[in-house]
Amino acid sequence: MKKRITGAEAMMRSLEAEGVTTLFGYPGGAIMPVYDALYDHQQTLNHILVRHEQGAVHAAQGYARVSGRVGVAVVTSGPGATNTVTGVADAMIDSTPIVVICGQVSTTQLGTDAFQEVDVVGMTQPISKWNYQIRRAEDVAWAVSRAFFVARSGRPGPVVLDFARNAQVGEVDFEPDKVDFIRSYVPSPKLDMEAIREAARLINNAVKPLVLVGQGVELAGAQGELQALLEKAQLPAACTLLGLSALPSDHPLNKGMLGMHGNLGPNVMTNQCDVLVAIGMRFDDRVTGNVQTYARQAKVIHFDIDPSELNKIVHADCKVLGDCKQTLAALLPLIEPTTHQSWVDGFAPYAEREYNKVIRGAVHPADGPLLMGEVVRAVSEASHHEAVLVTDVGQNQMFGARYFQFSRPRSIVTSGGCGTMGFGLPAAIGATFGAPDRTICLFVGDGGLQMTLQELGTIMEQGAPVKIILLNNNFLGNVRQWQAMFWHRRYSFTPMKNPDYELIARAYGIPARTVIDRADLAAAIDEMLSTPGPYLLQCAVLEEDNVLPMTPPGANVDEMLLEVESEKVKNEESRFARNEE
């Protein structure tokens, strides 16, 4: 005989049926029945009390990105729900599987402007993969199962469940549901062997091929298939920001990062290759630069699971729709073993030029203040390139991406498409629960850290072993760089007066140290990495350090600046101003 239980209890049992073990959340009035039910499930559902609902959803993102599982956030109605909107939008554009469960007023109060009532469904519909208002206890099991199926299948993304209070307290004869099919929803399209054969033909006939590696490779778990393809045909590759750890940094065919602050070689060679193979990436404007001149000479092959991405930005001569683990596996037997040695060797002069003009000075400065690049590289080396890189947004993000190195998959957690300042600290907390066996290194600026600084309380309570490397330049650094390069150094509200971060960290029981002199850096990093639990290492870095190379906004992808002080910048200033007008 089935036992009648409340909708809130049904939610707990449904989450357990989905294999959920960790929740990030913050209680409130409209979600209180769920939290009361959670009280009896603490042995199976580990609830992490954050200090702000934005922290809950970013933590769920960090958890999902390193673990490959669905992250879960639980919040109350009204401001609790609205505080998650930034994270939901961030997860949507970066294809991160999360389920956000929001409390809501009872259905009898909907539309009455009741206390803490907001239209969660209407608000999140444009920025979520699916959302649903649970109005009856009888719908809980079905809604939860469908939510997880949608979030994790196909191109992953966020799902929002708006849980009305009467559905939480109402009773139901509970039975777990299992949704694995939705009419008209095709998460993994059937393989089109004709398209795969055409892709093989283009690759086999290519003289100057270039592979662009996106996060889709990581999401599909296709790192092995990717590497086998590259090595069989000796195809040089470059990675997007979110795809950086899909290929080991030291792989001989890995030519670096694409995009505005990427490496010179792959950006220049994009406009020289004859076949461009894009795998699990969406041709973001930060990658393409001026799309009108982007790879016009090349035949483009685009592998993606989302049909809406094909031909959206860049016209594809060959469109391969499907999960790239499956499509690459089908492609591999059709690829002819070959070499493109002279083409691959052609990346070397650009790499040497970039090293001499930019990288040497960024990671091995002779004197002067600490630089962000040298701090990032030093931490990466001290952790043997095995740590997870988490970043906030800004210069810390770009220096982190450029100078941290990766040897394992699922090793970068950052806000890509949305560019959310404040993402880093809570995402790093989530990552410690998603990958408890790994070292989590967070690089954050003084601006971004203050946006979610309250999550130090979560670290304090949980002992979350986040290694926080604060790159403090007393500026909103990325905006300042743009002001320096394109706005005649008119630093409008980018200098920042900062608090004593070391004192703040210690107030939360977190060991902290500040490094000013280069001679102290190595010992401070060793102390940080060897200290159990969390640690804050504040590095006083050069205030006006710049991330280079840089493709100016509106410029062609191969028009990269290697220095700031040049006539080229002055010309770009004028062009940028014209583009803005």
Coordinates of C-alpha atoms in Angstrom, one line a residue:
M1 CA 0.0 0.0 0.0
K2 CA 1.4 3.4 -1.0
K3 CA 2.0 5.8 1.9
R4 CA 0.6 9.3 1.5
I5 CA 3.3 12.0 1.9
T6 CA 3.5 15.7 1.4
G7 CA 4.7 17.3 -1.9
A8 CA 7.7 18.6 0.0
E9 CA 8.6 15.0 1.1
A10 CA 8.0 13.8 -2.5
M11 CA 10.5 16.4 -3.7
M12 CA 13.1 15.0 -1.3
R13 CA 12.5 11.4 -2.5
S14 CA 12.5 12.5 -6.1
L15 CA 15.8 14.2 -5.8
E16 CA 17.2 11.1 -4.1
A17 CA 15.9 9.0 -7.0
E18 CA 17.8 11.2 -9.4
G19 CA 21.0 10.5 -7.5
V20 CA 21.3 14.0 -6.0
T21 CA 23.6 14.1 -3.0
T22 CA 24.4 17.8 -2.7
L23 CA 22.2 20.9 -2.6
F24 CA 23.1 24.5 -2.3
G25 CA 20.4 26.8 -0.9
Y26 CA 18.9 29.4 1.4
P27 CA 15.6 28.9 3.2
G28 CA 12.6 31.3 3.4
G29 CA 8.9 31.4 4.0
A30 CA 7.6 30.1 0.7
I31 CA 10.1 27.1 0.6
M32 CA 9.8 26.3 4.4
P33 CA 7.9 23.0 3.9
V34 CA 10.7 21.7 1.7
Y35 CA 13.3 22.7 4.3
D36 CA 11.2 21.0 7.0
A37 CA 11.2 17.8 4.9
L38 CA 15.0 18.2 4.2
Y39 CA 15.6 18.0 8.0
D40 CA 14.8 14.3 7.9
H41 CA 17.0 13.6 4.8
Q42 CA 20.3 15.1 6.0
Q43 CA 22.0 11.7 5.8
T44 CA 21.5 11.4 2.1
L45 CA 21.1 15.0 0.9
N46 CA 24.0 17.3 2.0
H47 CA 22.7 20.8 2.1
I48 CA 25.2 23.7 1.8
L49 CA 23.8 26.9 3.3
V50 CA 25.1 29.7 1.2
R51 CA 25.0 33.4 2.2
H52 CA 23.1 34.7 -0.8
E53 CA 20.9 33.0 -3.4
Q54 CA 23.2 34.1 -6.2
G55 CA 25.9 32.1 -4.4
A56 CA 23.6 29.0 -4.4
V57 CA 23.2 29.0 -8.2
H58 CA 26.8 29.8 -9.0
A59 CA 27.9 27.0 -6.5
A60 CA 25.6 24.6 -8.3
Q61 CA 27.2 25.6 -11.6
G62 CA 30.7 25.0 -10.2
Y63 CA 29.6 21.6 -8.9
A64 CA 28.1 20.7 -12.3
R65 CA 31.1 21.8 -14.3
V66 CA 33.7 19.7 -12.5
S67 CA 31.6 16.7 -11.8
G68 CA 29.5 16.3 -14.9
R69 CA 26.4 15.9 -12.8
V70 CA 23.4 18.2 -12.4
G71 CA 23.8 20.9 -9.8
V72 CA 20.9 21.8 -7.6
A73 CA 19.9 25.1 -5.9
V74 CA 16.9 25.6 -3.6
V75 CA 15.6 29.1 -2.8
T76 CA 12.5 30.8 -1.6
S77 CA 10.1 32.9 -3.6
G78 CA 10.3 36.6 -4.5
P79 CA 13.8 38.0 -4.0
G80 CA 15.1 34.5 -3.4
A81 CA 14.1 33.6 -6.9
T82 CA 15.1 36.9 -8.5
N83 CA 18.6 36.6 -6.9
T84 CA 19.1 33.4 -9.0
V85 CA 18.3 35.0 -12.3
T86 CA 21.9 36.0 -13.1
G87 CA 23.1 32.4 -12.5
V88 CA 20.3 30.9 -14.5
A89 CA 21.2 33.1 -17.5
D90 CA 24.9 32.3 -17.0
A91 CA 24.2 28.6 -17.0
M92 CA 22.0 28.9 -20.1
I93 CA 24.7 30.5 -22.3
D94 CA 27.4 28.3 -21.0
S95 CA 25.4 25.0 -21.3
T96 CA 25.6 24.1 -17.6
P97 CA 23.1 21.5 -16.2
I98 CA 21.5 22.8 -13.1
V99 CA 18.0 22.6 -11.5
V100 CA 16.8 25.6 -9.5
I101 CA 13.9 24.9 -7.2
C102 CA 12.1 28.1 -6.1
G103 CA 9.4 28.4 -3.5
Q104 CA 6.2 30.2 -4.7
V105 CA 3.0 31.4 -3.0
S106 CA -0.1 29.1 -3.1
T107 CA -2.0 28.9 -6.3
T108 CA -4.9 30.7 -4.8
Q109 CA -2.7 33.7 -4.3
L110 CA -1.1 33.8 -7.7
G111 CA -1.7 37.1 -9.5
T112 CA -2.7 38.9 -6.3
D113 CA 0.7 40.5 -5.6
A114 CA 1.0 38.4 -2.5
F115 CA 4.0 38.8 -0.2
Q116 CA 7.1 37.8 -2.1
E117 CA 5.2 36.7 -5.2
V118 CA 7.0 37.2 -8.6
D119 CA 6.3 35.6 -11.9
V120 CA 9.2 33.1 -11.9
V121 CA 8.0 31.2 -14.9
G122 CA 7.6 34.4 -17.1
M123 CA 10.9 35.8 -15.8
T124 CA 13.0 32.7 -16.4
Q125 CA 11.4 31.3 -19.6
P126 CA 13.8 33.2 -22.0
I127 CA 16.9 32.2 -20.0
S128 CA 16.3 28.6 -19.1
K129 CA 16.1 25.4 -21.1
W130 CA 12.8 24.5 -19.5
N131 CA 10.7 25.8 -16.6
Y132 CA 7.6 24.6 -14.9
Q133 CA 5.3 25.7 -12.1
I134 CA 4.4 22.7 -9.8
R135 CA 0.8 23.4 -8.7
R136 CA -0.1 20.0 -7.3
A137 CA 1.6 17.5 -5.1
E138 CA 0.7 14.8 -7.7
D139 CA 3.0 16.5 -10.2
V140 CA 6.2 16.6 -8.1
A141 CA 7.7 13.3 -9.2
W142 CA 7.0 13.8 -12.9
A143 CA 8.3 17.4 -12.8
V144 CA 11.5 16.6 -11.0
S145 CA 12.3 13.6 -13.3
R146 CA 11.6 15.7 -16.4
A147 CA 13.7 18.6 -15.1
F148 CA 16.7 16.4 -14.6
F149 CA 16.3 14.7 -18.0
V150 CA 16.1 18.0 -19.8
A151 CA 18.9 19.6 -17.8
R152 CA 21.4 16.8 -18.5
S153 CA 20.5 15.6 -21.9
G154 CA 21.4 17.0 -25.3
R155 CA 22.9 20.4 -25.0
P156 CA 22.8 20.8 -21.2
G157 CA 21.3 23.8 -19.5
P158 CA 19.3 25.2 -16.5
V159 CA 15.8 24.2 -15.5
V160 CA 13.7 26.1 -13.1
L161 CA 10.9 24.5 -11.0
D162 CA 8.5 27.0 -9.4
F163 CA 7.1 25.1 -6.4
A164 CA 3.7 26.5 -5.2
R165 CA 3.3 26.3 -1.4
N166 CA 0.0 24.4 -1.6
A167 CA 1.8 21.7 -3.7
Q168 CA 4.5 21.5 -1.0
V169 CA 2.0 20.8 1.8
G170 CA -0.6 18.8 -0.1
E171 CA -0.5 15.0 0.1
V172 CA 0.1 12.4 -2.6
D173 CA 0.4 8.7 -3.0
F174 CA 4.1 8.9 -4.0
E175 CA 5.8 6.8 -6.6
P176 CA 9.1 7.8 -8.3
D177 CA 8.8 8.7 -11.9
K178 CA 11.3 8.2 -14.7
V179 CA 11.1 10.5 -17.7
D180 CA 13.4 9.5 -20.5
F181 CA 11.4 10.6 -23.5
I182 CA 9.6 13.8 -24.4
R183 CA 7.7 14.1 -27.6
S184 CA 9.3 16.6 -30.1
Y185 CA 12.4 16.8 -27.9
V186 CA 15.4 15.1 -29.6
P187 CA 18.4 15.5 -27.3
S188 CA 20.7 13.4 -29.3
P189 CA 19.9 13.4 -33.1
K190 CA 20.4 10.3 -35.2
L191 CA 23.8 10.1 -36.9
D192 CA 23.8 11.5 -40.4
M193 CA 26.5 9.3 -42.0
E194 CA 26.3 11.3 -45.2
A195 CA 27.4 14.5 -43.4
I196 CA 30.1 12.5 -41.6
R197 CA 31.4 11.1 -44.8
E198 CA 31.5 14.6 -46.3
A199 CA 33.4 15.9 -43.2
A200 CA 35.9 13.0 -43.7
R201 CA 36.3 13.9 -47.4
L202 CA 37.0 17.6 -46.6
I203 CA 39.5 16.7 -43.8
N204 CA 41.3 14.0 -45.9
N205 CA 41.7 16.5 -48.8
A206 CA 42.8 19.4 -46.5
V207 CA 46.3 20.9 -46.9
K208 CA 46.0 23.4 -44.1
P209 CA 43.4 22.1 -41.6
L210 CA 42.7 23.7 -38.2
V211 CA 40.5 22.2 -35.5
L212 CA 38.6 24.5 -33.0
V213 CA 37.8 22.7 -29.8
G214 CA 34.9 23.9 -27.7
Q215 CA 33.3 23.0 -24.4
G216 CA 31.0 20.6 -26.2
V217 CA 33.9 18.1 -26.2
E218 CA 34.1 18.2 -22.4
L219 CA 30.3 18.1 -22.0
A220 CA 30.1 15.0 -24.2
G221 CA 33.1 13.3 -22.6
A222 CA 34.7 13.1 -26.1
Q223 CA 38.3 14.1 -25.1
G224 CA 39.6 10.7 -26.1
E225 CA 37.9 10.7 -29.5
L226 CA 39.2 14.3 -30.1
Q227 CA 42.8 13.3 -29.3
A228 CA 42.6 10.2 -31.5
L229 CA 41.3 12.3 -34.4
L230 CA 44.0 15.0 -34.1
E231 CA 46.8 12.4 -33.8
K232 CA 45.6 10.2 -36.7
A233 CA 45.6 13.1 -39.2
Q234 CA 48.1 15.3 -37.4
L235 CA 45.6 18.2 -37.2
P236 CA 46.6 21.3 -35.2
A237 CA 44.0 22.5 -32.8
A238 CA 43.1 25.5 -30.6
C239 CA 40.6 25.8 -27.8
T240 CA 37.9 28.2 -26.8
L241 CA 38.0 29.6 -23.2
L242 CA 35.6 26.9 -21.9
G243 CA 37.2 24.2 -23.9
L244 CA 40.7 24.7 -22.7
S245 CA 41.0 21.6 -20.6
A246 CA 39.6 19.3 -23.3
L247 CA 43.1 18.8 -24.6
P248 CA 46.2 18.7 -22.5
S249 CA 48.1 22.0 -22.6
D250 CA 51.4 20.3 -23.5
H251 CA 50.0 18.2 -26.3
P252 CA 52.2 18.9 -29.4
L253 CA 49.1 19.6 -31.6
N254 CA 47.6 22.0 -29.1
K255 CA 48.4 25.5 -30.4
G256 CA 46.7 27.4 -27.6
M257 CA 43.6 29.5 -27.0
L258 CA 41.3 31.2 -29.5
G259 CA 39.8 34.6 -29.3
M260 CA 40.3 38.2 -28.3
H261 CA 43.0 37.4 -25.7
G262 CA 44.0 34.1 -27.2
N263 CA 47.3 33.0 -28.8
L264 CA 48.6 34.7 -31.9
G265 CA 49.3 31.6 -34.0
P266 CA 45.8 30.1 -34.0
N267 CA 44.1 33.4 -34.5
V268 CA 46.3 34.3 -37.5
M269 CA 46.1 30.8 -38.9
T270 CA 42.3 30.9 -38.7
N271 CA 42.4 33.2 -41.7
Q272 CA 44.9 31.1 -43.5
C273 CA 43.6 27.5 -43.1
D274 CA 41.7 25.8 -46.0
V275 CA 39.5 23.6 -43.8
L276 CA 38.2 24.8 -40.4
V277 CA 36.8 22.0 -38.2
A278 CA 34.7 23.4 -35.3
I279 CA 33.8 20.9 -32.6
G280 CA 31.3 21.7 -29.9
M281 CA 31.7 25.5 -30.1
R282 CA 29.3 28.3 -31.1
F283 CA 31.5 30.9 -32.9
D284 CA 31.1 33.5 -30.1
D285 CA 32.0 37.0 -31.1
R286 CA 35.0 36.9 -28.8
V287 CA 36.4 34.1 -30.9
T288 CA 35.5 35.4 -34.4
G289 CA 36.2 39.1 -34.1
N290 CA 34.9 40.7 -37.3
V291 CA 32.7 37.9 -38.6
Q292 CA 32.6 39.4 -42.1
T293 CA 36.3 38.5 -42.5
Y294 CA 36.4 35.4 -40.4
A295 CA 37.9 32.4 -42.2
R296 CA 36.4 33.4 -45.5
Q297 CA 38.9 31.3 -47.4
A298 CA 38.1 28.1 -45.6
K299 CA 35.7 25.2 -45.9
V300 CA 33.9 25.1 -42.6
I301 CA 32.8 21.8 -40.9
H302 CA 30.7 22.4 -37.8
F303 CA 30.1 19.6 -35.3
D304 CA 27.4 20.5 -32.8
I305 CA 24.5 18.9 -30.9
D306 CA 22.3 22.0 -31.1
P307 CA 20.8 22.6 -34.5
S308 CA 20.2 26.3 -33.7
E309 CA 24.0 26.9 -33.6
L310 CA 24.6 25.6 -37.1
N311 CA 24.8 28.5 -39.6
K312 CA 23.9 30.9 -36.8
I313 CA 27.1 33.0 -37.0
V314 CA 29.4 31.3 -39.5
H315 CA 28.2 29.5 -42.6
A316 CA 29.1 25.8 -42.5
D317 CA 29.9 24.0 -45.7
C318 CA 29.4 20.7 -43.8
K319 CA 27.0 20.5 -40.8
V320 CA 27.4 17.5 -38.5
L321 CA 24.5 17.4 -36.0
G322 CA 24.8 15.2 -33.0
D323 CA 26.7 14.3 -29.8
C324 CA 30.3 14.8 -30.7
K325 CA 31.4 11.7 -28.8
Q326 CA 29.3 9.7 -31.2
T327 CA 30.0 11.8 -34.3
L328 CA 33.8 11.8 -33.8
A329 CA 33.7 8.1 -33.1
A330 CA 31.9 7.6 -36.5
L331 CA 34.3 10.0 -38.2
L332 CA 37.5 8.4 -37.0
P333 CA 37.6 5.2 -39.1
L334 CA 37.0 7.4 -42.3
I335 CA 40.0 9.6 -41.6
E336 CA 43.2 8.8 -43.5
P337 CA 46.5 8.8 -41.5
T338 CA 48.5 11.6 -42.8
T339 CA 50.8 14.5 -41.8
H340 CA 50.6 18.2 -42.3
Q341 CA 54.1 18.9 -41.0
S342 CA 54.9 22.1 -42.9
W343 CA 51.5 23.6 -41.9
V344 CA 51.9 22.5 -38.3
D345 CA 55.4 23.9 -38.3
G346 CA 54.0 27.2 -39.5
F347 CA 52.5 28.0 -36.0
A348 CA 56.0 28.1 -34.5
P349 CA 57.1 31.5 -35.7
Y350 CA 54.0 33.1 -34.3
A351 CA 54.4 31.3 -31.0
E352 CA 58.0 32.5 -30.9
R353 CA 57.0 36.0 -31.7
E354 CA 54.3 36.0 -29.0
Y355 CA 56.7 34.5 -26.5
N356 CA 59.3 37.1 -27.1
K357 CA 56.9 40.1 -27.2
V358 CA 54.4 39.1 -24.5
I359 CA 54.8 35.8 -22.6
R360 CA 58.5 36.0 -21.5
G361 CA 57.9 39.4 -19.8
A362 CA 54.5 38.3 -18.4
V363 CA 55.7 35.1 -16.6
H364 CA 59.4 35.9 -16.1
P365 CA 59.7 39.6 -15.4
A366 CA 63.2 40.9 -14.6
D367 CA 62.1 43.3 -11.9
G368 CA 59.3 45.6 -10.9
P369 CA 56.0 44.8 -9.2
L370 CA 54.4 41.3 -9.3
L371 CA 52.5 40.6 -12.5
M372 CA 49.3 38.6 -12.8
G373 CA 50.7 36.3 -15.4
E374 CA 53.7 35.2 -13.3
V375 CA 51.4 34.5 -10.3
V376 CA 49.1 32.3 -12.4
R377 CA 52.0 30.4 -14.0
A378 CA 53.7 29.9 -10.6
V379 CA 50.5 28.5 -9.0
S380 CA 50.0 26.2 -12.0
E381 CA 53.5 24.9 -11.8
A382 CA 53.4 24.4 -8.0
S383 CA 50.2 22.3 -8.4
H384 CA 51.9 20.3 -11.2
H385 CA 49.2 21.5 -13.7
E386 CA 46.7 19.1 -12.1
A387 CA 44.5 21.6 -10.2
V388 CA 41.1 22.9 -11.3
L389 CA 41.2 26.6 -12.4
V390 CA 38.3 28.6 -11.3
T391 CA 38.2 32.3 -12.2
D392 CA 36.1 35.3 -11.7
V393 CA 35.6 37.7 -14.7
G394 CA 38.1 40.3 -15.9
Q395 CA 41.8 40.4 -16.2
N396 CA 42.1 37.6 -13.6
Q397 CA 40.1 35.4 -16.0
M398 CA 42.1 36.1 -19.1
F399 CA 45.5 35.8 -17.3
G400 CA 44.3 32.6 -15.7
A401 CA 43.2 31.2 -19.1
R402 CA 46.4 32.2 -20.8
Y403 CA 48.9 31.0 -18.2
F404 CA 47.3 28.2 -16.2
Q405 CA 48.1 24.8 -17.8
F406 CA 45.9 21.7 -17.9
S407 CA 46.7 18.0 -17.8
R408 CA 43.2 16.7 -16.9
P409 CA 39.7 17.2 -18.3
R410 CA 37.0 19.3 -16.7
S411 CA 39.6 21.6 -15.1
I412 CA 38.3 25.1 -16.0
V413 CA 35.3 26.7 -14.4
T414 CA 34.7 30.3 -15.5
S415 CA 31.8 32.4 -16.7
G416 CA 32.2 32.6 -20.5
G417 CA 29.2 33.9 -22.4
C418 CA 27.6 35.9 -19.6
G419 CA 30.8 37.3 -18.1
T420 CA 29.4 37.4 -14.6
M421 CA 31.6 39.2 -12.0
G422 CA 31.1 37.6 -8.7
F423 CA 30.9 34.1 -10.2
G424 CA 34.2 32.9 -9.1
L425 CA 34.0 32.6 -5.3
P426 CA 30.7 30.6 -5.0
A427 CA 31.6 28.6 -8.1
A428 CA 34.8 27.5 -6.5
I429 CA 32.9 26.5 -3.4
G430 CA 30.7 24.3 -5.5
A431 CA 33.7 22.8 -7.3
T432 CA 35.1 21.6 -4.0
F433 CA 32.0 19.5 -3.5
G434 CA 31.9 18.3 -7.1
A435 CA 35.6 17.3 -7.1
P436 CA 36.6 16.8 -3.5
D437 CA 39.7 14.9 -4.5
R438 CA 41.2 17.8 -6.5
T439 CA 42.9 21.1 -5.6
I440 CA 40.6 24.1 -6.4
C441 CA 42.4 27.3 -7.3
L442 CA 40.4 30.4 -7.6
F443 CA 41.9 33.5 -9.3
V444 CA 39.8 36.6 -8.6
G445 CA 40.2 40.3 -8.8
D446 CA 39.5 42.8 -6.1
G447 CA 36.3 44.0 -7.9
G448 CA 34.8 40.6 -8.5
L449 CA 35.6 39.3 -5.0
Q450 CA 33.6 42.1 -3.4
M451 CA 30.5 41.2 -5.4
T452 CA 30.0 37.8 -3.6
L453 CA 32.4 38.3 -0.6
Q454 CA 29.7 37.1 1.8
E455 CA 30.4 33.5 0.6
L456 CA 33.5 33.5 2.7
G457 CA 30.9 32.6 5.4
T458 CA 30.0 29.5 3.5
I459 CA 33.7 28.6 3.2
M460 CA 34.1 29.2 7.0
E461 CA 31.1 27.0 7.9
Q462 CA 31.9 24.2 5.5
G463 CA 35.7 24.3 5.6
A464 CA 35.5 24.3 1.8
P465 CA 39.2 24.0 0.7
V466 CA 39.2 26.8 -1.8
K467 CA 42.6 28.3 -2.5
I468 CA 41.8 31.9 -3.2
I469 CA 44.5 33.8 -5.2
L470 CA 43.4 37.5 -5.1
L471 CA 45.1 39.5 -7.8
N472 CA 44.7 42.9 -6.3
N473 CA 45.5 45.9 -8.6
N474 CA 43.2 48.4 -7.0
F475 CA 41.3 48.7 -10.3
L476 CA 38.5 47.3 -12.2
G477 CA 41.3 46.0 -14.3
N478 CA 39.6 44.9 -17.5
V479 CA 37.6 48.0 -17.9
R480 CA 40.6 50.1 -17.0
Q481 CA 42.6 48.3 -19.8
W482 CA 39.9 49.2 -22.3
Q483 CA 39.9 52.8 -21.1
A484 CA 43.6 52.9 -21.5
M485 CA 43.6 51.4 -25.0
F486 CA 40.4 52.9 -26.5
W487 CA 39.3 55.8 -24.3
H488 CA 42.5 57.9 -24.0
R489 CA 43.2 56.7 -20.4
R490 CA 40.2 58.4 -19.0
Y491 CA 39.8 56.2 -16.0
S492 CA 36.2 56.9 -15.2
F493 CA 35.3 55.1 -11.9
T494 CA 37.6 52.2 -12.3
P495 CA 40.1 52.9 -9.5
M496 CA 39.0 51.1 -6.3
K497 CA 39.7 51.8 -2.7
N498 CA 40.0 48.4 -1.1
P499 CA 39.5 47.0 2.4
D500 CA 42.0 44.9 4.2
Y501 CA 41.3 41.5 2.6
E502 CA 43.7 39.7 4.8
L503 CA 41.9 41.0 7.9
I504 CA 38.5 40.1 6.4
A505 CA 39.7 36.5 5.6
R506 CA 40.9 36.0 9.2
A507 CA 37.6 37.3 10.5
Y508 CA 36.1 34.3 8.7
G509 CA 38.7 31.9 10.1
I510 CA 40.5 31.6 6.8
P511 CA 44.3 31.7 6.9
A512 CA 45.7 34.5 4.7
R513 CA 48.9 36.1 3.6
T514 CA 49.8 39.0 1.4
V515 CA 52.7 39.0 -1.1
I516 CA 54.3 42.1 -2.4
D517 CA 57.8 41.1 -3.2
R518 CA 58.6 38.6 -5.9
A519 CA 61.1 36.9 -3.7
D520 CA 58.3 35.8 -1.4
L521 CA 56.0 34.4 -4.0
A522 CA 57.1 30.8 -4.2
A523 CA 57.1 30.2 -0.5
A524 CA 53.7 31.8 -0.1
I525 CA 52.3 29.5 -2.8
D526 CA 53.8 26.5 -1.2
E527 CA 52.3 27.6 2.1
M528 CA 48.9 28.0 0.5
L529 CA 48.9 24.6 -1.2
S530 CA 50.1 22.8 1.8
T531 CA 47.7 24.4 4.3
P532 CA 44.7 22.1 4.8
G533 CA 41.3 23.7 4.0
P534 CA 40.8 27.2 2.6
Y535 CA 43.4 29.9 2.2
L536 CA 43.5 33.4 0.8
L537 CA 46.7 34.6 -0.9
Q538 CA 46.6 38.2 -1.8
C539 CA 49.1 39.3 -4.4
A540 CA 49.7 43.0 -4.8
V541 CA 50.2 43.2 -8.6
L542 CA 51.1 45.9 -11.1
E543 CA 48.2 48.3 -11.2
E544 CA 48.3 49.0 -14.9
D545 CA 49.1 45.5 -16.2
N546 CA 47.5 44.6 -19.5
V547 CA 46.3 41.3 -21.0
L548 CA 48.0 40.9 -24.4
P549 CA 47.8 39.9 -27.2
M550 CA 44.4 41.5 -27.9
T551 CA 42.1 41.6 -30.9
P552 CA 40.4 45.0 -30.6
P553 CA 36.6 44.9 -30.8
G554 CA 35.4 45.0 -34.4
A555 CA 38.9 44.1 -35.7
N556 CA 39.7 41.0 -37.8
V557 CA 40.6 37.9 -35.8
D558 CA 44.2 38.0 -37.1
E559 CA 44.7 41.7 -36.3
M560 CA 46.1 41.1 -32.8
L561 CA 47.9 43.8 -30.8
L562 CA 51.1 42.6 -29.0
E563 CA 51.7 45.9 -27.2
V564 CA 49.7 48.9 -26.0
E565 CA 52.0 51.7 -26.9
S566 CA 51.9 51.9 -30.7
E567 CA 50.4 53.7 -33.6
K568 CA 48.4 50.6 -34.2
V569 CA 46.5 51.3 -31.0
K570 CA 45.9 54.9 -32.0
N571 CA 44.4 53.7 -35.2
E572 CA 42.3 51.1 -33.4
E573 CA 41.1 53.8 -31.1
S574 CA 39.7 55.7 -34.0
R575 CA 38.1 52.6 -35.6
F576 CA 36.6 51.6 -32.2
A577 CA 35.1 55.0 -31.8
R578 CA 33.6 54.9 -35.3
N579 CA 32.2 51.4 -34.6
E580 CA 30.6 52.6 -31.4
E581 CA 29.0 55.5 -33.2

